[in-house]
Amino acid sequence: MTFSKILLAATIATAIGSAQAIELKSEADKVGYALGVDMGSTVKEIGGDKINIDAVVSGLKDAAEGKELAMKREEMDKTMQAFAEARMKEMQAQFEKEIAANAEAGKKFLEENGKKEGVKTTDSGLQYKVEKEGKGAKPTKDDSVTVHYEGRLLDGTIFDSSYERKEPVVFKVTNVIPGWVEGLQLMSEGSKYTLYIPSSLAYGETGAPPSIPPNSTLTFDVELVKVGEAKESKEEAKK
């Protein structure tokens, strides 16, 4: 979340509240409730536990009814500015903590995994295990490939799977993360490999929100269905 988004959301938070449950009979009721849910979600995102909801309700009513406000505009601006800056610092600290924790978890995993039978480690740090060796051609960086795959985080969470979509994907070898570029060129058509990709060969410290956290070591089951010129699938073109 950017500083400007936090500042904007914090400003909105002073003008929203939570009403007691009501029957949504009229269109005005429904619009008001939908607006409240949307803004309430924003309050939760920027730090709902640090915001007094009763004060939010009070501010909402005073502003909506044209009453004299309990704070001067200058004081409100300073309050929101300070709040936004504090939240940015907290979020940055949390992000850095997550980066460090994921880096350590990835390092430990790869060290242990590299000792397992059948697992090989390349000079780049990519690890792979041959589940099935194909007999077809090996792709080069100039080729397009058709693959089936499933990607998982270290905790086993599946973040992407062509198997679930029941359709393989087609893309050029160089249009994917470095770990895939290297791994695909090790495979022959018809092969099935498991790739263990360190974050430096995947999405790095940035990750790929919201599915892939920063500094994530990833595991992919990859089936190289076909090597050859083919039109990139719509799914990969979007990515």
Coordinates of N, CA and C in Angstrom, one line a residue:
M1 N 0.9 -1.2 0.0 CA 0.0 0.0 0.0 C 0.9 1.2 0.0
T2 N 0.6 2.2 -0.9 CA 1.4 3.4 -1.0 C 1.1 4.4 0.1
F3 N 2.0 5.4 0.3 CA 1.7 6.4 1.3 C 0.5 7.2 1.0
S4 N 0.3 7.5 -0.3 CA -0.9 8.3 -0.7 C -2.2 7.5 -0.4
K5 N -2.1 6.2 -0.7 CA -3.3 5.4 -0.4 C -3.7 5.4 1.0
I6 N -2.7 5.2 1.9 CA -2.9 5.2 3.3 C -3.5 6.5 3.8
L7 N -2.9 7.6 3.3 CA -3.3 9.0 3.7 C -4.8 9.2 3.2
L8 N -5.1 8.8 2.0 CA -6.4 8.9 1.5 C -7.4 8.1 2.3
A9 N -7.0 6.8 2.6 CA -7.9 5.9 3.3 C -8.1 6.4 4.7
A10 N -7.0 6.9 5.3 CA -7.1 7.4 6.7 C -8.1 8.7 6.7
T11 N -8.0 9.5 5.7 CA -8.9 10.6 5.7 C -10.3 10.2 5.5
I12 N -10.5 9.2 4.7 CA -11.9 8.7 4.5 C -12.4 8.1 5.8
A13 N -11.5 7.5 6.6 CA -11.9 6.8 7.8 C -12.5 7.8 8.8
T14 N -12.1 9.0 8.8 CA -12.7 10.0 9.7 C -14.1 10.3 9.4
A15 N -14.6 9.9 8.2 CA -15.9 10.3 7.7 C -16.8 9.1 7.5
I16 N -16.5 7.9 8.1 CA -17.3 6.8 7.9 C -17.6 6.1 9.3
G17 N -18.6 5.3 9.3 CA -18.9 4.6 10.6 C -19.6 3.3 10.4
S18 N -20.0 2.7 11.5 CA -20.7 1.5 11.5 C -22.1 1.7 12.2
A19 N -23.1 1.5 11.5 CA -24.5 1.7 12.0 C -25.0 0.4 12.6
Q20 N -26.0 0.5 13.5 CA -26.6 -0.7 14.0 C -27.3 -1.4 12.8
A21 N -27.5 -2.7 13.0 CA -28.2 -3.5 11.9 C -29.5 -2.9 11.6
I22 N -29.8 -2.7 10.3 CA -31.1 -2.2 9.8 C -31.6 -3.0 8.7
E23 N -32.9 -2.9 8.5 CA -33.5 -3.6 7.3 C -33.2 -2.8 6.1
L24 N -32.7 -3.5 5.1 CA -32.4 -2.8 3.8 C -33.6 -2.9 2.9
K25 N -34.5 -2.0 3.1 CA -35.7 -2.0 2.3 C -35.6 -1.1 1.1
S26 N -35.2 0.1 1.3 CA -35.1 1.1 0.1 C -33.8 1.0 -0.6
E27 N -33.8 1.7 -1.8 CA -32.6 1.8 -2.5 C -31.5 2.6 -1.8
A28 N -32.0 3.6 -1.0 CA -31.1 4.4 -0.2 C -30.4 3.6 0.9
D29 N -31.2 2.7 1.5 CA -30.7 1.8 2.5 C -29.5 0.9 1.9
K30 N -29.8 0.4 0.7 CA -28.8 -0.5 0.1 C -27.6 0.2 -0.3
V31 N -27.8 1.4 -0.9 CA -26.6 2.2 -1.3 C -25.8 2.6 -0.1
G32 N -26.4 3.0 1.0 CA -25.7 3.4 2.2 C -25.0 2.2 2.8
Y33 N -25.6 1.0 2.8 CA -24.9 -0.1 3.4 C -23.7 -0.5 2.5
A34 N -23.9 -0.5 1.2 CA -22.8 -0.9 0.3 C -21.6 0.1 0.5
L35 N -21.9 1.3 0.6 CA -20.9 2.3 0.8 C -20.2 2.1 2.2
G36 N -21.0 1.8 3.2 CA -20.4 1.5 4.5 C -19.5 0.3 4.5
V37 N -19.9 -0.8 3.8 CA -19.0 -2.0 3.7 C -17.7 -1.7 3.0
D38 N -17.8 -0.9 1.9 CA -16.6 -0.6 1.1 C -15.7 0.3 2.0
M39 N -16.2 1.3 2.6 CA -15.3 2.1 3.4 C -14.8 1.4 4.7
G40 N -15.7 0.5 5.3 CA -15.3 -0.2 6.4 C -14.1 -1.2 6.1
S41 N -14.1 -1.7 4.9 CA -13.0 -2.6 4.5 C -11.7 -1.8 4.4
T42 N -11.9 -0.5 3.9 CA -10.7 0.3 3.8 C -10.1 0.6 5.2
V43 N -11.0 0.9 6.2 CA -10.6 1.1 7.6 C -9.8 -0.1 8.1
K44 N -10.4 -1.3 7.9 CA -9.7 -2.5 8.3 C -8.4 -2.7 7.7
E45 N -8.3 -2.3 6.4 CA -7.0 -2.5 5.7 C -5.9 -1.6 6.3
I46 N -6.3 -0.3 6.6 CA -5.2 0.6 7.0 C -4.9 0.5 8.5
G47 N -5.7 -0.4 9.2 CA -5.4 -0.6 10.6 C -6.6 -0.3 11.5
G48 N -7.7 -1.1 11.4 CA -8.9 -0.9 12.1 C -8.7 -1.0 13.6
D49 N -7.7 -1.8 14.1 CA -7.5 -1.9 15.5 C -6.9 -0.6 16.1
K50 N -6.5 0.3 15.3 CA -5.9 1.6 15.7 C -6.9 2.8 15.6
I51 N -8.1 2.5 15.2 CA -9.1 3.5 15.0 C -10.3 3.3 15.9
N52 N -10.7 4.3 16.6 CA -11.9 4.3 17.4 C -13.1 4.4 16.6
I53 N -13.9 3.3 16.4 CA -15.1 3.3 15.6 C -16.1 4.3 16.1
D54 N -16.2 4.4 17.4 CA -17.2 5.3 18.0 C -16.9 6.8 17.5
A55 N -15.6 7.1 17.5 CA -15.2 8.4 17.1 C -15.5 8.6 15.6
V56 N -15.3 7.5 14.8 CA -15.6 7.5 13.4 C -17.1 7.9 13.2
V57 N -18.0 7.2 13.9 CA -19.4 7.4 13.8 C -19.7 8.9 14.2
S58 N -19.1 9.4 15.2 CA -19.3 10.8 15.6 C -18.9 11.7 14.6
G59 N -17.8 11.5 14.0 CA -17.3 12.4 12.9 C -18.2 12.3 11.7
L60 N -18.7 11.1 11.4 CA -19.6 11.0 10.2 C -20.9 11.8 10.4
K61 N -21.4 11.6 11.6 CA -22.7 12.3 11.9 C -22.5 13.8 11.9
D62 N -21.4 14.3 12.5 CA -21.2 15.7 12.6 C -21.1 16.3 11.2
A63 N -20.3 15.6 10.3 CA -20.0 16.1 9.0 C -21.3 16.1 8.1
A64 N -22.1 14.9 8.3 CA -23.3 14.7 7.5 C -24.4 15.7 7.9
E65 N -24.4 16.0 9.1 CA -25.5 16.9 9.6 C -25.1 18.4 9.7
G66 N -23.9 18.7 9.3 CA -23.4 20.1 9.2 C -23.2 20.7 10.6
K67 N -22.9 19.9 11.6 CA -22.6 20.4 12.9 C -21.2 20.9 13.0
E68 N -20.9 21.7 14.1 CA -19.6 22.2 14.3 C -18.7 21.0 14.7
L69 N -17.6 21.0 14.0 CA -16.7 19.8 14.2 C -15.8 20.0 15.5
A70 N -15.5 18.8 16.0 CA -14.8 18.8 17.3 C -13.3 19.1 17.1
M71 N -12.8 19.0 15.9 CA -11.4 19.3 15.5 C -11.4 20.3 14.4
K72 N -10.4 21.1 14.4 CA -10.1 22.0 13.3 C -9.5 21.3 12.2
R73 N -9.7 21.8 11.0 CA -9.2 21.1 9.8 C -7.7 20.9 9.8
E74 N -7.0 21.9 10.3 CA -5.5 21.9 10.4 C -5.1 20.7 11.3
E75 N -5.8 20.6 12.5 CA -5.5 19.5 13.4 C -5.8 18.2 12.8
M76 N -6.9 18.1 12.1 CA -7.2 16.8 11.4 C -6.2 16.4 10.4
D77 N -5.7 17.4 9.6 CA -4.7 17.1 8.6 C -3.4 16.6 9.2
K78 N -3.0 17.2 10.3 CA -1.8 16.8 11.0 C -2.0 15.4 11.6
T79 N -3.1 15.2 12.1 CA -3.4 13.9 12.7 C -3.3 12.8 11.7
M80 N -4.0 13.0 10.6 CA -4.0 12.0 9.5 C -2.6 11.8 8.9
Q81 N -1.8 12.9 8.8 CA -0.5 12.8 8.3 C 0.4 12.0 9.2
A82 N 0.3 12.2 10.5 CA 1.1 11.4 11.4 C 0.7 10.0 11.4
F83 N -0.7 9.7 11.3 CA -1.2 8.3 11.3 C -0.6 7.6 10.1
A84 N -0.7 8.3 8.9 CA -0.2 7.6 7.7 C 1.2 7.3 7.8
E85 N 2.0 8.2 8.3 CA 3.5 8.0 8.4 C 3.8 6.8 9.3
A86 N 3.1 6.8 10.4 CA 3.3 5.7 11.4 C 2.9 4.4 10.8
R87 N 1.8 4.3 10.1 CA 1.4 3.1 9.5 C 2.4 2.6 8.4
M88 N 2.9 3.6 7.6 CA 3.9 3.2 6.6 C 5.1 2.6 7.2
K89 N 5.6 3.1 8.4 CA 6.8 2.6 9.1 C 6.5 1.2 9.6
E90 N 5.3 1.0 10.1 CA 4.9 -0.3 10.6 C 4.8 -1.3 9.5
M91 N 4.2 -0.9 8.4 CA 4.1 -1.9 7.3 C 5.5 -2.2 6.6
Q92 N 6.4 -1.2 6.6 CA 7.7 -1.4 6.1 C 8.5 -2.4 7.0
A93 N 8.3 -2.2 8.3 CA 9.0 -3.1 9.2 C 8.5 -4.5 9.1
Q94 N 7.2 -4.6 9.0 CA 6.5 -6.0 8.8 C 7.0 -6.6 7.5
F95 N 7.1 -5.8 6.4 CA 7.5 -6.3 5.1 C 8.9 -6.8 5.2
E96 N 9.8 -6.1 5.8 CA 11.2 -6.5 6.0 C 11.4 -7.7 6.8
K97 N 10.5 -7.8 7.8 CA 10.6 -9.0 8.7 C 10.1 -10.2 7.9
E98 N 9.1 -10.1 7.0 CA 8.6 -11.2 6.2 C 9.7 -11.6 5.2
I99 N 10.4 -10.6 4.6 CA 11.5 -10.9 3.6 C 12.5 -11.7 4.3
A100 N 13.0 -11.3 5.5 CA 14.0 -12.0 6.2 C 13.6 -13.5 6.6
A101 N 12.4 -13.6 7.1 CA 11.9 -14.9 7.5 C 11.7 -15.8 6.3
N102 N 11.2 -15.3 5.2 CA 11.1 -16.2 4.0 C 12.4 -16.6 3.4
A103 N 13.4 -15.6 3.5 CA 14.7 -16.0 2.9 C 15.4 -17.1 3.8
E104 N 15.2 -17.0 5.1 CA 15.8 -18.0 6.0 C 15.1 -19.4 5.7
A105 N 13.7 -19.3 5.6 CA 13.0 -20.6 5.4 C 13.4 -21.2 4.0
G106 N 13.6 -20.4 3.0 CA 14.0 -20.9 1.7 C 15.4 -21.5 1.7
K107 N 16.3 -20.8 2.4 CA 17.6 -21.3 2.5 C 17.7 -22.7 3.2
K108 N 17.0 -22.8 4.3 CA 16.9 -24.0 5.1 C 16.3 -25.2 4.2
F109 N 15.2 -24.8 3.5 CA 14.5 -25.8 2.7 C 15.5 -26.4 1.6
L110 N 16.1 -25.5 0.9 CA 17.0 -25.9 -0.2 C 18.2 -26.7 0.3
E111 N 18.7 -26.3 1.4 CA 19.9 -27.0 2.0 C 19.5 -28.5 2.3
E112 N 18.3 -28.7 2.9 CA 17.9 -30.0 3.2 C 17.4 -30.8 2.0
N113 N 16.7 -30.1 1.1 CA 16.2 -30.7 -0.1 C 17.3 -31.2 -1.0
G114 N 18.4 -30.4 -1.1 CA 19.5 -30.7 -2.0 C 20.2 -32.0 -1.6
K115 N 19.9 -32.5 -0.4 CA 20.6 -33.8 0.1 C 19.7 -35.0 -0.2
K116 N 18.5 -34.7 -0.7 CA 17.6 -35.8 -0.9 C 17.9 -36.6 -2.2
E117 N 17.6 -37.9 -2.2 CA 17.9 -38.7 -3.4 C 17.2 -38.2 -4.6
G118 N 17.9 -38.1 -5.7 CA 17.3 -37.7 -7.0 C 17.3 -36.2 -7.2
V119 N 17.6 -35.4 -6.2 CA 17.5 -34.0 -6.4 C 18.9 -33.5 -6.8
K120 N 18.9 -32.7 -7.9 CA 20.2 -32.2 -8.4 C 20.2 -30.6 -8.3
T121 N 21.3 -30.1 -8.1 CA 21.4 -28.6 -7.9 C 22.4 -28.1 -9.0
T122 N 21.9 -27.1 -9.7 CA 22.8 -26.4 -10.8 C 23.6 -25.3 -10.2
D123 N 24.5 -24.8 -11.0 CA 25.4 -23.7 -10.5 C 24.6 -22.5 -10.1
S124 N 23.5 -22.3 -10.6 CA 22.7 -21.1 -10.3 C 22.0 -21.2 -9.0
G125 N 21.8 -22.4 -8.5 CA 21.1 -22.7 -7.3 C 19.7 -23.3 -7.5
L126 N 19.4 -23.5 -8.8 CA 18.1 -24.2 -9.1 C 18.3 -25.7 -8.8
Q127 N 17.2 -26.2 -8.2 CA 17.2 -27.6 -7.9 C 16.1 -28.3 -8.7
Y128 N 16.3 -29.5 -9.1 CA 15.3 -30.2 -9.8 C 15.4 -31.7 -9.6
K129 N 14.3 -32.4 -9.8 CA 14.2 -33.8 -9.7 C 13.4 -34.4 -10.9
V130 N 14.0 -35.3 -11.6 CA 13.4 -35.9 -12.7 C 12.4 -37.0 -12.3
E131 N 11.1 -36.7 -12.6 CA 10.0 -37.6 -12.2 C 9.8 -38.6 -13.4
K132 N 10.0 -38.0 -14.6 CA 9.9 -38.9 -15.8 C 10.7 -38.2 -16.9
E133 N 11.5 -39.0 -17.5 CA 12.4 -38.5 -18.6 C 11.8 -38.7 -20.0
G134 N 11.6 -37.6 -20.7 CA 11.0 -37.8 -22.0 C 12.1 -38.1 -23.1
K135 N 11.6 -38.4 -24.3 CA 12.6 -38.7 -25.4 C 12.5 -37.7 -26.5
G136 N 11.8 -36.7 -26.3 CA 11.7 -35.7 -27.4 C 12.8 -34.7 -27.4
A137 N 12.5 -33.6 -28.2 CA 13.5 -32.5 -28.3 C 13.6 -31.7 -27.0
K138 N 14.7 -31.0 -26.8 CA 14.9 -30.1 -25.7 C 14.7 -28.7 -26.3
P139 N 14.0 -27.8 -25.6 CA 13.7 -26.5 -26.0 C 14.9 -25.6 -25.9
T140 N 15.0 -24.6 -26.7 CA 16.0 -23.5 -26.6 C 15.3 -22.2 -26.2
K141 N 16.1 -21.2 -26.0 CA 15.4 -19.9 -25.6 C 14.6 -19.3 -26.7
D142 N 14.8 -19.8 -28.0 CA 14.1 -19.3 -29.1 C 12.7 -20.0 -29.3
D143 N 12.5 -21.1 -28.5 CA 11.3 -21.9 -28.7 C 10.2 -21.5 -27.9
S144 N 9.0 -21.9 -28.3 CA 7.8 -21.8 -27.5 C 7.5 -23.2 -27.0
V145 N 6.9 -23.3 -25.9 CA 6.6 -24.7 -25.3 C 5.2 -24.7 -24.8
T146 N 4.7 -26.0 -24.8 CA 3.4 -26.2 -24.2 C 3.6 -27.0 -22.9
V147 N 3.1 -26.5 -21.8 CA 3.4 -27.2 -20.5 C 2.1 -27.3 -19.7
H148 N 2.1 -28.3 -18.8 CA 1.2 -28.4 -17.7 C 2.0 -28.2 -16.4
Y149 N 1.5 -27.5 -15.4 CA 2.3 -27.3 -14.2 C 1.4 -27.0 -13.0
E150 N 2.0 -27.1 -11.9 CA 1.4 -26.7 -10.6 C 2.5 -26.0 -9.8
G151 N 2.2 -24.8 -9.2 CA 3.1 -24.1 -8.4 C 2.7 -24.0 -7.0
R152 N 3.6 -24.3 -6.1 CA 3.3 -24.3 -4.6 C 4.3 -23.5 -3.8
L153 N 3.8 -22.9 -2.7 CA 4.7 -22.3 -1.7 C 5.3 -23.4 -0.8
L154 N 6.2 -23.0 0.0 CA 6.8 -24.0 0.9 C 5.9 -24.7 1.8
D155 N 4.8 -24.0 2.2 CA 3.8 -24.6 3.1 C 2.8 -25.5 2.4
G156 N 3.0 -25.7 1.1 CA 2.1 -26.5 0.3 C 1.0 -25.8 -0.4
T157 N 0.8 -24.5 -0.2 CA -0.3 -23.8 -0.8 C -0.1 -23.7 -2.3
I158 N -1.1 -24.1 -3.0 CA -1.1 -24.1 -4.5 C -1.5 -22.7 -4.9
F159 N -0.6 -21.9 -5.6 CA -0.9 -20.6 -6.0 C -1.3 -20.5 -7.5
D160 N -1.0 -21.6 -8.3 CA -1.3 -21.6 -9.7 C -1.2 -23.0 -10.2
S161 N -2.2 -23.4 -11.1 CA -2.2 -24.7 -11.6 C -2.9 -24.8 -12.9
S162 N -2.2 -25.2 -14.0 CA -2.9 -25.5 -15.2 C -3.7 -26.7 -15.2
Y163 N -3.4 -27.6 -14.3 CA -4.1 -28.9 -14.1 C -5.5 -28.5 -13.6
E164 N -5.6 -27.6 -12.7 CA -6.9 -27.2 -12.2 C -7.8 -26.5 -13.3
R165 N -7.1 -25.8 -14.2 CA -7.8 -25.2 -15.3 C -8.1 -26.2 -16.4
K166 N -7.5 -27.3 -16.3 CA -7.7 -28.4 -17.3 C -7.3 -28.0 -18.7
E167 N -6.2 -27.2 -18.7 CA -5.7 -26.7 -20.0 C -4.2 -26.3 -19.9
P168 N -3.4 -26.9 -20.7 CA -1.9 -26.6 -20.7 C -1.8 -25.1 -21.2
V169 N -0.6 -24.6 -20.9 CA -0.3 -23.2 -21.3 C 0.8 -23.2 -22.3
V170 N 0.8 -22.2 -23.2 CA 1.8 -22.1 -24.2 C 2.5 -20.7 -24.1
F171 N 3.8 -20.7 -24.1 CA 4.6 -19.5 -24.0 C 6.0 -19.7 -24.5
K172 N 6.7 -18.6 -24.8 CA 8.0 -18.6 -25.2 C 8.9 -18.9 -24.0
V173 N 10.0 -19.6 -24.1 CA 10.8 -20.1 -23.0 C 11.3 -18.9 -22.2
T174 N 11.7 -17.8 -22.9 CA 12.2 -16.6 -22.2 C 11.2 -15.7 -21.5
N175 N 9.9 -16.0 -21.7 CA 8.9 -15.2 -21.1 C 8.5 -15.6 -19.7
V176 N 9.3 -16.3 -19.0 CA 9.0 -16.8 -17.7 C 10.1 -16.4 -16.7
I177 N 10.0 -16.8 -15.4 CA 11.0 -16.5 -14.4 C 12.3 -17.3 -14.8
P178 N 13.5 -16.7 -14.3 CA 14.7 -17.4 -14.6 C 14.8 -18.9 -14.3
G179 N 14.2 -19.3 -13.2 CA 14.2 -20.7 -12.8 C 13.6 -21.6 -13.8
W180 N 12.5 -21.1 -14.4 CA 11.8 -21.8 -15.4 C 12.6 -21.8 -16.7
V181 N 13.2 -20.7 -17.1 CA 14.0 -20.6 -18.3 C 15.1 -21.7 -18.3
E182 N 15.8 -21.8 -17.1 CA 16.8 -22.8 -17.0 C 16.3 -24.2 -16.9
G183 N 15.2 -24.4 -16.1 CA 14.7 -25.7 -15.9 C 14.1 -26.3 -17.2
L184 N 13.4 -25.5 -18.0 CA 12.8 -26.0 -19.2 C 13.9 -26.5 -20.2
Q185 N 15.0 -25.8 -20.2 CA 16.1 -26.2 -21.2 C 16.8 -27.5 -20.8
L186 N 16.5 -28.0 -19.5 CA 17.1 -29.2 -19.1 C 16.2 -30.4 -19.5
M187 N 14.9 -30.1 -19.8 CA 13.9 -31.1 -20.1 C 13.8 -31.5 -21.5
S188 N 13.4 -32.7 -21.8 CA 13.1 -33.2 -23.1 C 11.5 -33.2 -23.2
E189 N 11.1 -33.1 -24.4 CA 9.6 -33.2 -24.7 C 9.1 -34.5 -24.1
G190 N 8.0 -34.5 -23.3 CA 7.5 -35.6 -22.6 C 8.0 -35.8 -21.2
S191 N 8.9 -35.0 -20.8 CA 9.4 -35.1 -19.4 C 8.5 -34.5 -18.4
K192 N 8.7 -35.0 -17.1 CA 8.0 -34.4 -16.0 C 9.1 -34.2 -14.9
Y193 N 9.3 -32.9 -14.5 CA 10.3 -32.5 -13.5 C 9.6 -31.8 -12.4
T194 N 10.2 -31.9 -11.2 CA 9.9 -31.0 -10.1 C 11.0 -30.0 -10.0
L195 N 10.7 -28.7 -10.1 CA 11.6 -27.6 -10.0 C 11.5 -27.0 -8.6
Y196 N 12.6 -26.8 -7.9 CA 12.7 -26.1 -6.7 C 13.5 -24.8 -6.9
I197 N 12.7 -23.7 -6.9 CA 13.3 -22.5 -7.4 C 13.5 -21.5 -6.3
P198 N 14.8 -21.1 -6.0 CA 15.0 -20.1 -4.9 C 14.5 -18.7 -5.4
S199 N 14.2 -17.9 -4.4 CA 13.6 -16.6 -4.7 C 14.4 -15.8 -5.7
S200 N 15.7 -15.9 -5.7 CA 16.5 -15.1 -6.6 C 16.3 -15.5 -8.1
L201 N 15.8 -16.7 -8.3 CA 15.4 -17.1 -9.7 C 13.9 -17.1 -9.9
A202 N 13.2 -16.6 -8.9 CA 11.7 -16.5 -9.1 C 11.3 -15.0 -9.1
Y203 N 10.6 -14.6 -8.0 CA 10.1 -13.2 -7.9 C 10.8 -12.3 -6.9
G204 N 11.9 -12.8 -6.3 CA 12.8 -12.0 -5.5 C 12.1 -11.4 -4.3
E205 N 12.6 -10.3 -3.8 CA 12.0 -9.6 -2.6 C 10.7 -9.0 -2.9
T206 N 10.3 -8.8 -4.1 CA 9.0 -8.2 -4.4 C 7.9 -9.2 -4.3
G207 N 8.2 -10.4 -4.7 CA 7.1 -11.4 -4.7 C 6.2 -11.1 -5.9
A208 N 5.0 -11.8 -5.8 CA 4.0 -11.5 -6.8 C 2.6 -11.5 -6.1
P209 N 2.4 -10.3 -5.4 CA 1.2 -10.2 -4.7 C -0.1 -10.4 -5.5
P210 N -1.2 -11.0 -5.0 CA -1.3 -11.4 -3.6 C -0.9 -12.9 -3.4
S211 N -0.6 -13.6 -4.4 CA -0.4 -15.0 -4.3 C 0.9 -15.5 -3.8
I212 N 2.0 -14.7 -4.1 CA 3.3 -15.1 -3.8 C 4.0 -14.1 -2.9
P213 N 4.3 -14.4 -1.6 CA 4.9 -13.5 -0.7 C 6.4 -13.1 -1.1
P214 N 6.9 -12.1 -0.6 CA 8.3 -11.7 -0.9 C 9.3 -12.7 -0.5
N215 N 10.4 -12.9 -1.3 CA 11.4 -13.8 -1.1 C 11.0 -15.3 -0.9
S216 N 10.0 -15.7 -1.7 CA 9.5 -17.0 -1.6 C 10.3 -18.0 -2.5
T217 N 10.7 -19.1 -1.9 CA 11.2 -20.2 -2.6 C 10.0 -21.0 -3.1
L218 N 10.0 -21.4 -4.4 CA 8.8 -22.0 -5.0 C 9.1 -23.4 -5.5
T219 N 8.1 -24.2 -5.5 CA 8.2 -25.6 -6.0 C 7.2 -25.7 -7.2
F220 N 7.6 -26.2 -8.3 CA 6.8 -26.4 -9.5 C 6.9 -27.9 -10.0
D221 N 5.7 -28.5 -10.2 CA 5.7 -29.7 -11.0 C 5.4 -29.3 -12.4
V222 N 6.3 -29.7 -13.3 CA 6.3 -29.2 -14.7 C 6.3 -30.4 -15.6
E223 N 5.4 -30.4 -16.5 CA 5.3 -31.4 -17.6 C 5.4 -30.8 -18.9
L224 N 6.5 -31.1 -19.6 CA 6.8 -30.5 -20.9 C 6.0 -31.3 -22.0
V225 N 4.9 -30.8 -22.4 CA 4.0 -31.5 -23.3 C 4.5 -31.4 -24.8
K226 N 5.0 -30.2 -25.2 CA 5.4 -30.1 -26.5 C 6.4 -29.0 -26.7
V227 N 7.4 -29.2 -27.6 CA 8.4 -28.1 -28.0 C 8.1 -27.7 -29.4
G228 N 8.1 -26.4 -29.6 CA 7.9 -26.0 -31.0 C 7.2 -24.7 -31.1
E229 N 7.2 -24.1 -32.2 CA 6.5 -22.8 -32.4 C 5.0 -23.0 -32.2
A230 N 4.5 -22.1 -31.4 CA 3.0 -22.1 -31.1 C 2.6 -20.8 -30.6
K231 N 1.4 -20.4 -30.8 CA 0.9 -19.1 -30.4 C 0.7 -19.1 -28.8
E232 N 1.2 -18.1 -28.2 CA 1.1 -17.9 -26.8 C -0.3 -18.0 -26.3
S233 N -0.6 -18.7 -25.3 CA -2.0 -18.8 -24.8 C -2.4 -17.5 -24.2
K234 N -3.8 -17.3 -24.2 CA -4.3 -16.0 -23.7 C -3.9 -15.9 -22.2
E235 N -3.9 -17.0 -21.5 CA -3.6 -16.9 -20.0 C -2.2 -16.4 -19.8
E236 N -1.2 -16.9 -20.6 CA 0.1 -16.4 -20.4 C 0.3 -15.0 -21.0
A237 N -0.4 -14.7 -22.0 CA -0.3 -13.3 -22.6 C -0.7 -12.3 -21.6
K238 N -1.8 -12.6 -20.8 CA -2.2 -11.7 -19.7 C -1.1 -11.5 -18.7
K239 N -0.4 -12.6 -18.3 CA 0.6 -12.5 -17.3 C 1.8 -11.7 -17.8

